[in-house]
Tab-separated table of C-alpha atoms in Angstrom:
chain	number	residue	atom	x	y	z
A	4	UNK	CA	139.533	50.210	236.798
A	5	UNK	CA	140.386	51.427	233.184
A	6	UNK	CA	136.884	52.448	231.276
A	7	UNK	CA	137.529	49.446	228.551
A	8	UNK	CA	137.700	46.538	231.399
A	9	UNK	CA	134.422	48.025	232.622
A	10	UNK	CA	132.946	47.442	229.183
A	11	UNK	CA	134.571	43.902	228.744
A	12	UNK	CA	133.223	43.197	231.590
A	13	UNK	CA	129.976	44.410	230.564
A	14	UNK	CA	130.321	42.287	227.141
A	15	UNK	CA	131.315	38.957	228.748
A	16	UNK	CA	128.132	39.093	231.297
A	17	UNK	CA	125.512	39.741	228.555
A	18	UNK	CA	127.350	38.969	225.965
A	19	UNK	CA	126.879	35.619	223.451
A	20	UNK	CA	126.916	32.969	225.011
A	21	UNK	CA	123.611	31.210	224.064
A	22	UNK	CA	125.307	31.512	220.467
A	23	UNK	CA	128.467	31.007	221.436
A	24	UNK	CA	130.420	28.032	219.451
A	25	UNK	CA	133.172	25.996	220.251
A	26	UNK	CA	136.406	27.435	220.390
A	27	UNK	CA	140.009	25.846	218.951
A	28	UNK	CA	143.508	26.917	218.770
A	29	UNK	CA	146.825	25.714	218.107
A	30	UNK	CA	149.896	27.104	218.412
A	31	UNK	CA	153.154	28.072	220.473
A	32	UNK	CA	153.997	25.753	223.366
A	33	UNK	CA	155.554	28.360	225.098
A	34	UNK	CA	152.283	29.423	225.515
A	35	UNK	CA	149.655	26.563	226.376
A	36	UNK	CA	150.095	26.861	230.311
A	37	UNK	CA	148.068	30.283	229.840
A	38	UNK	CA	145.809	28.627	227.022
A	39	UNK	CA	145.103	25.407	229.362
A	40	UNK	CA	144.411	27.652	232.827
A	41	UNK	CA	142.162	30.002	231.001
A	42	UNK	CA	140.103	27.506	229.267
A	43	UNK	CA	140.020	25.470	232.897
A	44	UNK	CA	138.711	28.574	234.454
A	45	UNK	CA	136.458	29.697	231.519
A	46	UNK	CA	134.669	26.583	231.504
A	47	UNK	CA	133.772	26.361	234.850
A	48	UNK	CA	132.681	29.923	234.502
A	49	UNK	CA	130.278	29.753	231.402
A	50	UNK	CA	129.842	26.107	230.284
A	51	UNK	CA	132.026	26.884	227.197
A	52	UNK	CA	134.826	24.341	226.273
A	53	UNK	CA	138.705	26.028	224.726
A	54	UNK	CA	140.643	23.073	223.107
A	55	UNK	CA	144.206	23.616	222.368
A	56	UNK	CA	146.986	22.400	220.642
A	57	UNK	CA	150.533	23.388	221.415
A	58	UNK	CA	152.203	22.416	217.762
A	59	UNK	CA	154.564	25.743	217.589
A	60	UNK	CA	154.357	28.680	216.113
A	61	UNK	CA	154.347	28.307	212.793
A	62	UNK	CA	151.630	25.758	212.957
A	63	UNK	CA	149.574	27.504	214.731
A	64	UNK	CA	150.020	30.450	211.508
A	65	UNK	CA	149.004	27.601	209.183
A	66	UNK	CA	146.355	26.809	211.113
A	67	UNK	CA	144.933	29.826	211.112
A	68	UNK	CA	145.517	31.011	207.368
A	69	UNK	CA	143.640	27.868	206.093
A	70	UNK	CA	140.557	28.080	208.156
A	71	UNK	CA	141.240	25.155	210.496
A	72	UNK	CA	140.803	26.849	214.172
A	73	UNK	CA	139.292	29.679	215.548
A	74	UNK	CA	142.737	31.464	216.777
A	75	UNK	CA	146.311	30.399	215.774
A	76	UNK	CA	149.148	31.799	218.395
A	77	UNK	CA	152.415	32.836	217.814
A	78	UNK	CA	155.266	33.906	219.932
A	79	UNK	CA	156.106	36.065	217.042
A	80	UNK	CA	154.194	39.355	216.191
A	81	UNK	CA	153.917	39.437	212.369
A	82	UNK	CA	154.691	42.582	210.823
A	83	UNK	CA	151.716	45.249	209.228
A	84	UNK	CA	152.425	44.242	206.070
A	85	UNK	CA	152.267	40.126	206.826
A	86	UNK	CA	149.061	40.829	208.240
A	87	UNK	CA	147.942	43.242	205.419
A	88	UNK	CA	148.853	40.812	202.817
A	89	UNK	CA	147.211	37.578	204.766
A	90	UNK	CA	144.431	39.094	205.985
A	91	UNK	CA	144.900	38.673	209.500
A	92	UNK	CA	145.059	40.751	212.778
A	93	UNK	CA	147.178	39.834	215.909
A	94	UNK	CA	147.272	41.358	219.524
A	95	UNK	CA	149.354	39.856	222.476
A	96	UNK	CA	148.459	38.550	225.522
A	97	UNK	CA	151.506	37.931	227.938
A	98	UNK	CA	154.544	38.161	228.635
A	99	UNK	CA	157.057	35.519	229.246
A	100	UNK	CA	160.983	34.366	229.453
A	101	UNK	CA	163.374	31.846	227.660
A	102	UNK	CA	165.581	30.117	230.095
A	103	UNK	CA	168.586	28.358	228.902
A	104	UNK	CA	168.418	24.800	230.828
A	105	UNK	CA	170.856	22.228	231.543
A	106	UNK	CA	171.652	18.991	232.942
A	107	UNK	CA	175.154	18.926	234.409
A	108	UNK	CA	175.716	16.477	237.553
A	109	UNK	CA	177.045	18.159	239.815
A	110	UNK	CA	175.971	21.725	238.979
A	111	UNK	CA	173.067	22.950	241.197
A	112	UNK	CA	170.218	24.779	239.451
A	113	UNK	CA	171.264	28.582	239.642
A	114	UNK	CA	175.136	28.031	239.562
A	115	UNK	CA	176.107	28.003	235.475
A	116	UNK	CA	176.940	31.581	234.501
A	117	UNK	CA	176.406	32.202	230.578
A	118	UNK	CA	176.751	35.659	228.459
A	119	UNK	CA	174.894	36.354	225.387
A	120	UNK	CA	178.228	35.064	223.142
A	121	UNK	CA	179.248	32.263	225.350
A	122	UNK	CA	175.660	30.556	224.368
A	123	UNK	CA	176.155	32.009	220.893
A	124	UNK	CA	179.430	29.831	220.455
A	125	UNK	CA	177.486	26.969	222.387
A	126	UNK	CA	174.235	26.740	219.862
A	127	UNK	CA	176.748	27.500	217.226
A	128	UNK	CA	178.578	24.189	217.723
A	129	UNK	CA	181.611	25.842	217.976
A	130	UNK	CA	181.976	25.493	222.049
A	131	UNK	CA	181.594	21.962	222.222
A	132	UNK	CA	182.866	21.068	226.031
A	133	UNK	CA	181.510	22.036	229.350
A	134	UNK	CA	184.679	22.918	230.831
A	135	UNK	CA	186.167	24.968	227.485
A	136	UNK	CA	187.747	27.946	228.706
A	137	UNK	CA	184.990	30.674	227.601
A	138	UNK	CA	182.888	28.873	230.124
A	139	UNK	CA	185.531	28.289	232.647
A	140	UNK	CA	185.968	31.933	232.491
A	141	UNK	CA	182.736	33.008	233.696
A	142	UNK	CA	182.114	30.242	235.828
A	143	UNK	CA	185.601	30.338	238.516
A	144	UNK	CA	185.041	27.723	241.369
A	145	UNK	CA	183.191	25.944	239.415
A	146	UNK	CA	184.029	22.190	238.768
A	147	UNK	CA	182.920	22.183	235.207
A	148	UNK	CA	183.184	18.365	233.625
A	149	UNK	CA	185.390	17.368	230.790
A	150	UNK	CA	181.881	16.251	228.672
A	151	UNK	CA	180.818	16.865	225.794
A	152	UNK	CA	178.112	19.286	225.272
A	153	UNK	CA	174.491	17.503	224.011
A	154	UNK	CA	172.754	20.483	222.436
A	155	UNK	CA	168.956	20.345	222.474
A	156	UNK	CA	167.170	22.137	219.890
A	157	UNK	CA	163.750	22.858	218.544
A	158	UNK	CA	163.314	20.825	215.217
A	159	UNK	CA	160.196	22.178	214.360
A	160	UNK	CA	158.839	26.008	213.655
A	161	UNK	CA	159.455	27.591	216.589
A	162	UNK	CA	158.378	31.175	218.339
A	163	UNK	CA	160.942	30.370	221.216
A	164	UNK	CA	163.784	29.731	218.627
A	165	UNK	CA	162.943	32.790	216.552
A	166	UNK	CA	162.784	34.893	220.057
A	167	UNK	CA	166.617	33.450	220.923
A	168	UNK	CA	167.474	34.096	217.893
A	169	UNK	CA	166.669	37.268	217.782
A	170	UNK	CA	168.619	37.622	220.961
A	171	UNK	CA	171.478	36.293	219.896
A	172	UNK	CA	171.353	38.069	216.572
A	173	UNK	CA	171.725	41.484	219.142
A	174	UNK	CA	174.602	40.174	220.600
A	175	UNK	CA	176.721	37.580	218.645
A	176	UNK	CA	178.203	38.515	214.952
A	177	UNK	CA	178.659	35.521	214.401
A	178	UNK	CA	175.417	34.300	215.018
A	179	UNK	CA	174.254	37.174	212.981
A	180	UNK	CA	176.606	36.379	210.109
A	181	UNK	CA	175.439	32.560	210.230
A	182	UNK	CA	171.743	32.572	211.328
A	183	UNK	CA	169.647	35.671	212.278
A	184	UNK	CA	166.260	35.522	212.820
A	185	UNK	CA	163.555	32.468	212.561
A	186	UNK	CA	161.378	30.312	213.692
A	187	UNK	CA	163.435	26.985	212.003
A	188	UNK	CA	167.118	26.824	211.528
A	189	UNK	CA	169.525	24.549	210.436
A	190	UNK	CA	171.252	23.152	213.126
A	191	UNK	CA	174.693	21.083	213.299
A	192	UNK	CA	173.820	17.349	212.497
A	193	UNK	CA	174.860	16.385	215.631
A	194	UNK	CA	172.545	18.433	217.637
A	195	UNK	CA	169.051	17.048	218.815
A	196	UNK	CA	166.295	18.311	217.205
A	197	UNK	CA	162.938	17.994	219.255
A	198	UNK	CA	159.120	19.071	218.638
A	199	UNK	CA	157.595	21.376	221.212
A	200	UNK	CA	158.271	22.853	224.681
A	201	UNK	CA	157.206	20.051	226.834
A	202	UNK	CA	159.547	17.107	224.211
A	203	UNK	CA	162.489	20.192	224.811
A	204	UNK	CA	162.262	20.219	228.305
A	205	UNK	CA	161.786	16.536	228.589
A	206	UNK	CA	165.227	15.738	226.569
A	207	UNK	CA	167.205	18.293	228.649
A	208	UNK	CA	165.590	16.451	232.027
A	209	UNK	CA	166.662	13.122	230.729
A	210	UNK	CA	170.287	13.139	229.526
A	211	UNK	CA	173.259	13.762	231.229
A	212	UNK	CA	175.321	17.025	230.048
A	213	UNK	CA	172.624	18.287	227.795
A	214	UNK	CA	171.649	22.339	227.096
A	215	UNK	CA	168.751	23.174	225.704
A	216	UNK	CA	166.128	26.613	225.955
A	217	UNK	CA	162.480	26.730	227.081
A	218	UNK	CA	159.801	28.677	228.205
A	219	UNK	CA	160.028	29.899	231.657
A	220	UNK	CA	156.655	27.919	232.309
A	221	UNK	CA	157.933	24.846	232.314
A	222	UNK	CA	161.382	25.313	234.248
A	223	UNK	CA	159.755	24.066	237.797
A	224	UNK	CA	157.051	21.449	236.475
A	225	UNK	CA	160.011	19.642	234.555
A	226	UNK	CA	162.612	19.858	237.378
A	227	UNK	CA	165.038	21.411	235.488
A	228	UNK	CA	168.350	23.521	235.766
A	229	UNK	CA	168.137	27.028	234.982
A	230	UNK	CA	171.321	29.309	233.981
A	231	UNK	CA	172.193	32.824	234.754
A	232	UNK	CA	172.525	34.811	231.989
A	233	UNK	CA	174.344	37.999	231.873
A	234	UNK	CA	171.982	41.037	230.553
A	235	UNK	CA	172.927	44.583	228.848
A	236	UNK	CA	173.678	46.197	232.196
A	237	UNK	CA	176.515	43.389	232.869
A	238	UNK	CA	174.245	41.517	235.579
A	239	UNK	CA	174.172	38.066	235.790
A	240	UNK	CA	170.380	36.897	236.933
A	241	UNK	CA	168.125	33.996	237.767
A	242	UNK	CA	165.348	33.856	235.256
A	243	UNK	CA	162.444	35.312	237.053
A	244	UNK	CA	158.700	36.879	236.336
A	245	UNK	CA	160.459	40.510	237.810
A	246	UNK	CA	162.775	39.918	235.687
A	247	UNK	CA	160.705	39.438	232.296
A	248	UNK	CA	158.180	42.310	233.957
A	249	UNK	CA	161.435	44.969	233.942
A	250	UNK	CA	162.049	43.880	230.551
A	251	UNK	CA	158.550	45.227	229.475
A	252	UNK	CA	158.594	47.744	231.726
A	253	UNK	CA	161.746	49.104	229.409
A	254	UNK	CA	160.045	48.839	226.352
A	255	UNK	CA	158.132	50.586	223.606
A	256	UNK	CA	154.786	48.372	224.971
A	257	UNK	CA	155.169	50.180	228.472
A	258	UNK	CA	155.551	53.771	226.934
A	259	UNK	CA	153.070	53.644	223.928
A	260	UNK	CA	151.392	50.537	223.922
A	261	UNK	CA	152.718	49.245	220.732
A	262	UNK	CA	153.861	45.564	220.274
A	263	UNK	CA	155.953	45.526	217.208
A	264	UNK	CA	159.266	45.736	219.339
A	265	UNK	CA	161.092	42.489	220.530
A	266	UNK	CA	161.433	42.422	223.754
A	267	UNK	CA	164.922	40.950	224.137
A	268	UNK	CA	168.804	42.596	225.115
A	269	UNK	CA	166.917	45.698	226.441
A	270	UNK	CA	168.875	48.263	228.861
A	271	UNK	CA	168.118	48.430	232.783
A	272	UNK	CA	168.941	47.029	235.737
A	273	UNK	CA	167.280	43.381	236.886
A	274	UNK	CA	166.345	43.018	233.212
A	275	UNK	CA	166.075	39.642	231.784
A	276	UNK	CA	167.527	39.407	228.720
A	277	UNK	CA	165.933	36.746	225.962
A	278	UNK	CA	161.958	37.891	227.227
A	279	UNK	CA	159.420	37.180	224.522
A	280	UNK	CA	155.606	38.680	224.399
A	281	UNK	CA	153.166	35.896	223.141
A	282	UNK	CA	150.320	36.468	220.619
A	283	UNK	CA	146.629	35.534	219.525
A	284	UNK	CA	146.255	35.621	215.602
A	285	UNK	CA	142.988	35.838	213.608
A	286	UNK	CA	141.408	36.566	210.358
A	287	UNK	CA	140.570	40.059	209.399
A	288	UNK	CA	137.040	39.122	207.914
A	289	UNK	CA	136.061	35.858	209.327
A	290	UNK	CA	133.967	33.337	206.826
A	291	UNK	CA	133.309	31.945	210.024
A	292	UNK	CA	131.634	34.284	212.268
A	293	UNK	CA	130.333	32.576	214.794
A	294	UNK	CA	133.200	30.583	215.735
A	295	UNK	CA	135.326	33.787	215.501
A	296	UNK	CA	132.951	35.858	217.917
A	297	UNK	CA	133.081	32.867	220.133
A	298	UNK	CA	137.155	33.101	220.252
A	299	UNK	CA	136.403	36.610	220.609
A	300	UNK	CA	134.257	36.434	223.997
A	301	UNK	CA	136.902	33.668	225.328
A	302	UNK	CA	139.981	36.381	224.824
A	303	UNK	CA	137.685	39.208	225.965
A	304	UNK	CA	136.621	36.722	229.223
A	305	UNK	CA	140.451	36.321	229.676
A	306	UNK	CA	141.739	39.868	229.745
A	307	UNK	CA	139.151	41.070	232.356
A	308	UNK	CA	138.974	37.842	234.527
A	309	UNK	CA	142.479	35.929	233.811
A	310	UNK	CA	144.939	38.154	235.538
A	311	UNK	CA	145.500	36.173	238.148
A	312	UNK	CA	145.946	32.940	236.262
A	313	UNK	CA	148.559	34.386	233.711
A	314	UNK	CA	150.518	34.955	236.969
A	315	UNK	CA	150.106	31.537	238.297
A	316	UNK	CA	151.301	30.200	234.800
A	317	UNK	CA	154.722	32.487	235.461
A	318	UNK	CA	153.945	34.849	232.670
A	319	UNK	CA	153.528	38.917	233.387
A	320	UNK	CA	150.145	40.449	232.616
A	321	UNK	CA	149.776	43.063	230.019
A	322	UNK	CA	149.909	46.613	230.881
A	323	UNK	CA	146.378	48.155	231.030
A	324	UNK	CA	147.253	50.271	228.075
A	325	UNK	CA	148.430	47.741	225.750
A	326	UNK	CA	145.427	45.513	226.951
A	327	UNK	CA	143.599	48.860	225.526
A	328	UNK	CA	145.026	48.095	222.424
A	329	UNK	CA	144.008	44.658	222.399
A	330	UNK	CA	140.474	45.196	222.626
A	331	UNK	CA	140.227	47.630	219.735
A	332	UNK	CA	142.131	44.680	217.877
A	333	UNK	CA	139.645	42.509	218.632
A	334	UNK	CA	136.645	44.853	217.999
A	335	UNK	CA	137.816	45.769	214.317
A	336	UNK	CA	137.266	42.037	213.526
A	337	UNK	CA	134.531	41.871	210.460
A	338	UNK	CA	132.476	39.341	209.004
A	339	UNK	CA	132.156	39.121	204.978
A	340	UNK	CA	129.470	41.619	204.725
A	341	UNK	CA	131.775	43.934	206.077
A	342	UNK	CA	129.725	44.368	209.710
A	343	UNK	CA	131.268	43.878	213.394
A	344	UNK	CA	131.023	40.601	214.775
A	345	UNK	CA	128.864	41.021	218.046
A	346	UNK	CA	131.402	42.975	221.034
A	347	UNK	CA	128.550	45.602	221.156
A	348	UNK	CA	128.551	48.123	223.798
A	349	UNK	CA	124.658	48.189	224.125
A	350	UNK	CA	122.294	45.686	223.888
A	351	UNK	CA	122.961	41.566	223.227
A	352	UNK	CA	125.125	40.037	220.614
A	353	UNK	CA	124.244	39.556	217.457
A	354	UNK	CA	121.379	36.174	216.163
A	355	UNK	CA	122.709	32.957	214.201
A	356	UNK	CA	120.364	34.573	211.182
A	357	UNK	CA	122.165	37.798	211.720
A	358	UNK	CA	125.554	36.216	211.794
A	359	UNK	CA	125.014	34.193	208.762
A	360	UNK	CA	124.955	37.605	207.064
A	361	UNK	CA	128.377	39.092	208.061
């Protein structure tokens, strides 16, 4: 076992918790089946309640900024200089996929082949029927209907639109040219615009010829469709949690332990290729200390005990190494008198009186 588990295991079992405070975030969708499981499991562990509040992305940055909860999350990792400038620090913890979903009658989950431009041309508006021939061409045998195409989109500030965006940015000119990178865009009037992961994968589930995108998570709780998508090596693949693991496994997080990188259109074989990393954001200096230390102990809790329930949730676990860098995240936290909040290596945490200073 890596030296720093040993020691967050060390913190979490006489660490805080008689001071510990209640803990609240809000943030990506895409990520609240990992939120939900870990606060299940952390408060049957320690007493300690997690509330949280999937309201997307950017939300869950507003949230944060202004003081509201004690962690915002983001499937987005802001840049040094965002979190210079707003005085916050970030560190991720998982791993996940964006599925393309669809409801076609007729078409068994698994069967619809898409590329990178193909969907491009699709969330573009500018393919408009299931059976138009850039489909058709990837999809031979396949009794595609003469339908329109009912595009499902995320209406609200999104880390899953900013992640297949990014995606398609690699891989589409056009979509390059027209969009690029965010977490809102402005969709085709026609298209329907929904709030959240669970609403997304709802809408797709309900009507008849729709495409949408989602988190991997909530593919087999929502019965729905999945697409193949075609990665950089030419492979067309299943969404799957080897597949979003060989994504990392190709990246800059595997080989240094950095984070900055996106983790979508990377090389390799069995690669999937729109995989997102998902991310905790708090303040710098907390004027809130003891709510902050509490978030604190819940994300140190998580990364020594949670393993197994990120898997459950379909997400990958972080390397060891970039877990590593996590925890040195989390321990450069400071209250306002400039002091660490409490993740001590020796002795107990900090007092209330004591906190009240920082």
């Amino acid at each position: 076992m890596p030296v720093w588990r040993l020691v967050g295991a060390w913190l979490v079992t006489f660490g805080l918790g008689a001071q510990a405070q209640p803990v609240t975030g809000a943030g990506s969708s895409a990520a609240a089946p990992i939120y939900h499981s870990w606060a299940q499991a952390y408060a049957q562990a320690t007493g300690m309640a997690v509330e949280y509040e999937a309201v997307g992305s950017s939300q869950g940055l507003e949230r944060i900024r202004a003081g509201a909860v004690s962690f915002g999350a983001s499937d987005v990792a802001l840049t040094p200089k965002e979190l210079q400038t707003q005085g916050l620090v970030t560190f991720p913890v998982a791993v996940t996929g964006i599925v393309p979903v669809f409801h076609l009658p007729g078409v068994e989950t698994g069967r619809l082949r898409l590329n990178g431009e193909v969907l491009s041309q699709i969330f573009l508006g500018r393919i408009t029927h299931w059976n138009a021939p850039a489909i058709a061409a990837l999809n031979p045998g396949l009794a595609l209907p003469e339908a329109p195409i009912g595009v499902v989109v995320r209406s609200d500030g999104s880390g899953t639109t900013y992640n297949l965006a990014d995606y398609l940015s690699k891989v589409s000119p056009a979509w390059r040219t027209q969009y690029g990178r965010a977490t809102r865009l402005a969709w085709p009037a026609h298209f329907v615009g929904v709030k959240g992961s669970a609403a997304m994968a709802r809408t797709v589930r309900d009507t008849p010829y729709a495409i949408g995108y989602v988190d991997y998570g909530y593919v087999q709780p929502h019965h729905l469709s999945s697409a193949q998508m075609q990665n950089a090596a030419g492979q067309f693949l299943a969404p799957s949690v080897q597949g979003f693991r060989r994504a990392l496994l190709q990246s800059s997080w595997m080989q240094d332990g950095s984070y900055a990188q996106t983790l979508t259109d990377l090389p390799g074989p069995g690669v999937w290729p729109i995989t997102m990393g998902t991310f905790v954001v708090l303040p710098q200096v907390s004027t809130q200390p003891a709510r902050t230390l509490a978030a604190l102990e819940f994300f140190t809790w998580a990364f020594v005990n949670g393993d197994t329930l990120v898997q459950k949730s379909a997400f990958v676990r972080l390397p060891d190494q970039v877990q590593a860098v996590a925890f040195k995240v989390m321990t450069s936290v400071r209250g306002t008198g400039g002091a660490p909040l409490g993740l001590r290596m020796l002795g107990h945490g900090p007092t209330p009186q004591e906190l009240a200073q920082r």
